[in-house]
Coordinates of C-alpha atoms in Angstrom, one line a residue:
Chain A
I1 CA 115.2 82.4 73.5
L2 CA 112.4 84.6 74.8
N3 CA 109.5 85.1 72.5
V4 CA 107.9 88.5 72.6
E5 CA 105.3 89.2 69.9
Q6 CA 103.3 92.2 68.8
S7 CA 100.2 92.4 66.7
P8 CA 99.3 93.7 64.3
Q9 CA 102.6 94.6 62.6
S10 CA 101.1 97.7 61.1
L11 CA 97.9 99.6 61.4
H12 CA 96.3 102.4 59.3
V13 CA 93.6 104.4 61.0
Q14 CA 91.7 107.7 60.4
E15 CA 92.2 110.6 62.7
G16 CA 89.7 110.3 65.6
D17 CA 89.6 106.5 65.5
S18 CA 90.4 104.6 68.7
T19 CA 92.8 101.7 68.3
N20 CA 94.6 99.1 70.3
F21 CA 97.4 96.6 69.8
T22 CA 98.8 93.6 71.7
C23 CA 102.1 92.4 73.1
S24 CA 102.4 88.8 74.2
F25 CA 105.3 87.6 76.3
P26 CA 106.4 84.6 78.5
S27 CA 104.3 84.4 81.6
S28 CA 107.2 82.8 83.6
N29 CA 110.1 84.8 85.2
F30 CA 108.2 88.0 84.6
Y31 CA 109.7 91.2 86.1
A32 CA 108.4 94.1 84.0
L33 CA 107.0 95.1 80.7
H34 CA 108.1 98.3 79.0
W35 CA 106.2 100.2 76.3
Y36 CA 108.1 102.6 74.0
R37 CA 107.0 104.9 71.3
W38 CA 109.5 105.4 68.4
E39 CA 109.0 108.1 65.8
T40 CA 111.2 108.0 62.7
A41 CA 114.6 109.6 63.2
K42 CA 114.0 110.2 66.9
S43 CA 114.9 108.3 70.1
P44 CA 112.5 105.6 71.4
E45 CA 110.5 107.3 74.2
A46 CA 109.4 105.4 77.3
L47 CA 105.6 105.4 77.7
F48 CA 104.9 102.9 80.5
V49 CA 106.6 100.4 82.8
M50 CA 104.1 97.7 83.8
T51 CA 105.0 95.5 86.7
L52 CA 102.0 94.1 88.5
N53 CA 99.3 91.8 87.2
G54 CA 96.2 93.9 86.5
D55 CA 98.2 97.1 86.2
E56 CA 96.5 99.8 84.2
K57 CA 98.4 103.0 83.3
K58 CA 97.3 106.1 81.5
K59 CA 99.1 109.0 79.9
G60 CA 96.8 111.4 78.1
R61 CA 94.9 109.5 75.4
I62 CA 97.2 106.4 75.7
S63 CA 96.6 103.7 78.2
A64 CA 98.0 100.2 78.8
T65 CA 96.9 97.1 80.7
L66 CA 98.9 94.1 81.9
N67 CA 98.0 90.4 82.4
T68 CA 101.1 88.6 83.7
K69 CA 99.3 85.2 84.2
E70 CA 98.4 84.8 80.6
G71 CA 101.3 86.9 79.3
Y72 CA 99.9 89.8 77.4
S73 CA 99.6 93.6 77.5
Y74 CA 97.3 95.9 75.5
L75 CA 98.1 99.4 74.5
Y76 CA 95.0 101.6 73.7
I77 CA 95.0 105.0 71.9
K78 CA 91.8 107.0 72.2
G79 CA 90.9 109.4 69.4
S80 CA 94.1 108.9 67.4
Q81 CA 95.8 112.0 66.0
P82 CA 98.4 112.2 63.2
E83 CA 101.1 112.9 65.7
D84 CA 100.4 109.5 67.2
S85 CA 101.9 108.0 64.1
A86 CA 105.0 106.0 65.2
T87 CA 106.2 102.5 65.9
Y88 CA 105.1 101.2 69.3
L89 CA 107.4 98.7 70.9
C90 CA 107.0 96.5 73.9
A91 CA 109.9 95.0 75.8
F92 CA 110.0 92.2 78.3
L93 CA 112.3 92.2 81.3
N94 CA 112.8 88.9 83.1
N95 CA 113.8 88.5 86.7
A96 CA 117.5 88.4 85.9
G97 CA 116.9 92.1 85.3
N98 CA 119.3 93.2 82.7
M99 CA 118.5 93.2 79.0
L100 CA 115.2 94.0 77.4
T101 CA 113.7 91.6 74.9
F102 CA 111.7 93.6 72.3
G103 CA 108.7 92.6 70.2
G104 CA 108.7 93.4 66.6
G105 CA 106.7 96.6 67.1
T106 CA 103.4 97.8 65.7
R107 CA 103.7 100.6 63.2
L108 CA 100.7 103.0 63.5
M109 CA 99.8 105.4 60.8
V110 CA 97.1 107.9 61.5
K111 CA 95.6 109.7 58.4
P112 CA 94.3 113.2 58.8
Chain B
G1 CA 119.7 117.5 80.7
A2 CA 121.4 116.0 77.8
G3 CA 120.1 112.6 76.6
V4 CA 121.9 109.8 75.0
S5 CA 123.6 110.8 71.8
Q6 CA 124.9 108.7 68.9
T7 CA 127.2 109.5 66.1
P8 CA 127.1 109.4 63.2
S9 CA 123.3 109.5 62.6
N10 CA 123.8 107.8 59.2
K11 CA 126.7 105.8 57.9
V12 CA 127.0 104.4 54.4
T13 CA 129.9 102.1 53.7
E14 CA 131.0 99.5 51.3
K15 CA 131.1 95.7 51.9
G16 CA 134.3 94.7 53.6
K17 CA 135.0 98.0 55.2
Y18 CA 135.5 98.7 59.0
V19 CA 133.1 101.0 60.8
E20 CA 132.9 102.5 64.3
L21 CA 129.7 103.8 65.9
R22 CA 129.8 106.0 68.9
C23 CA 127.4 106.3 71.9
D24 CA 127.5 109.0 74.6
P25 CA 125.3 107.9 77.5
I26 CA 123.5 110.1 80.0
S27 CA 126.1 111.4 82.5
G28 CA 126.4 109.2 85.5
H29 CA 124.6 106.2 84.0
T30 CA 126.7 103.1 84.7
A31 CA 124.9 100.7 82.4
L32 CA 125.1 101.0 78.6
Y33 CA 123.4 98.7 76.1
W34 CA 123.7 98.3 72.3
Y35 CA 120.8 97.0 70.2
R36 CA 120.4 96.4 66.5
Q37 CA 117.1 96.9 64.7
S38 CA 116.9 95.3 61.3
L39 CA 114.1 96.2 58.9
G40 CA 110.7 94.9 60.0
Q41 CA 112.0 93.6 63.3
G42 CA 112.2 94.9 66.9
P43 CA 115.5 95.9 68.4
E44 CA 117.8 92.9 69.3
F45 CA 120.2 93.0 72.2
L46 CA 123.9 93.0 71.3
I47 CA 126.0 93.8 74.4
Y48 CA 125.6 95.3 77.9
F49 CA 128.3 97.2 79.9
Q50 CA 128.3 97.8 83.6
G51 CA 131.0 100.4 84.0
T52 CA 134.0 99.6 81.8
G53 CA 133.4 95.9 81.5
A54 CA 131.1 94.0 79.2
A55 CA 128.8 92.2 81.5
D56 CA 126.9 90.3 78.8
D57 CA 128.0 90.1 75.1
S58 CA 125.9 87.1 74.2
G59 CA 124.0 89.1 71.6
L60 CA 127.0 89.9 69.4
P61 CA 126.3 87.9 66.2
N62 CA 129.9 87.0 65.4
D63 CA 133.5 87.9 66.0
R64 CA 133.4 90.8 63.5
F65 CA 131.5 92.8 66.1
F66 CA 133.3 94.2 69.1
A67 CA 132.5 97.0 71.6
V68 CA 134.5 99.0 74.1
R69 CA 133.8 101.4 76.9
P70 CA 137.3 102.2 78.2
E71 CA 136.4 104.9 80.7
G72 CA 133.0 103.8 81.7
S73 CA 131.2 106.5 79.8
V74 CA 131.4 106.7 75.9
S75 CA 131.2 103.4 74.1
T76 CA 132.2 102.5 70.6
L77 CA 130.7 99.6 68.6
K78 CA 133.2 98.3 66.0
I79 CA 132.3 96.2 63.0
Q80 CA 135.0 94.7 60.9
R81 CA 134.7 93.4 57.3
T82 CA 131.1 94.7 57.0
E83 CA 128.5 92.7 55.2
R84 CA 125.3 93.8 53.6
G85 CA 123.4 91.9 56.3
D86 CA 124.9 94.3 58.9
S87 CA 122.7 97.1 57.5
A88 CA 120.4 98.1 60.3
V89 CA 119.7 100.9 62.9
Y90 CA 122.1 100.5 65.8
L91 CA 120.6 101.8 69.0
C92 CA 122.4 102.7 72.2
A93 CA 120.7 103.0 75.6
S94 CA 121.9 103.8 79.1
S95 CA 120.4 103.3 82.6
S96 CA 121.2 104.2 86.1
R97 CA 122.2 101.4 88.5
Q98 CA 119.4 102.6 90.7
A99 CA 116.8 102.6 87.9
P100 CA 113.8 100.6 89.0
Y101 CA 112.9 97.9 86.5
N102 CA 115.9 98.8 84.4
E103 CA 114.4 101.8 82.7
Q104 CA 116.6 102.5 79.7
F105 CA 117.0 105.8 77.9
F106 CA 117.7 105.5 74.2
G107 CA 119.7 107.5 71.7
P108 CA 118.3 108.2 68.2
G109 CA 120.3 105.4 66.6
T110 CA 122.9 105.2 63.8
R111 CA 121.5 104.0 60.5
L112 CA 124.2 101.8 58.9
T113 CA 123.9 101.0 55.2
V114 CA 126.4 98.5 53.7
L115 CA 126.5 98.6 49.9

């Protein structure tokens, strides 16, 4: 059983605050790490696919880093906005390459 | 283009009843996945189809759960003799065989409530 963990489970911030959360995953048999953003009643939306140790990716105010040797990824949101409120999921893909193993998610709530 | 769709969006049923949940993947995607997200947890893998066949059904919790994909497109997840513990959001995803790193596209899910 693969252990993918996310922290914190939930986070309340004020509009304008910057925030970050963590995904930890097995450092062996790594193939890729996916980040998804899931708003209530909508489909999970792909944010990033991280593949190489040291990867750093950015989309607008959101960025992510990857450390495959120690088995963690950080997601950063700069200047949080109420529309950033969602659950952020990471998912580990091992080198068998089929199913994603998800963490429990971080639920972010941004207060205006 | 059209994304992954799932019907119904919500289903309320009574304990012991039979339910079917439907997934329409993105046209041309050969791989289809079912996941279940229970309250407070991340999505958990149930079953994976490559074409018409179930390539991996190791995540199905017990024999009350069954899924089919007879023509390699639409899939139906079937749950017999539902129990309260089956209440969850059931997510479907599809991907292209050529997708690098198995990028999966998700539907909005079906929220199943078993009373």
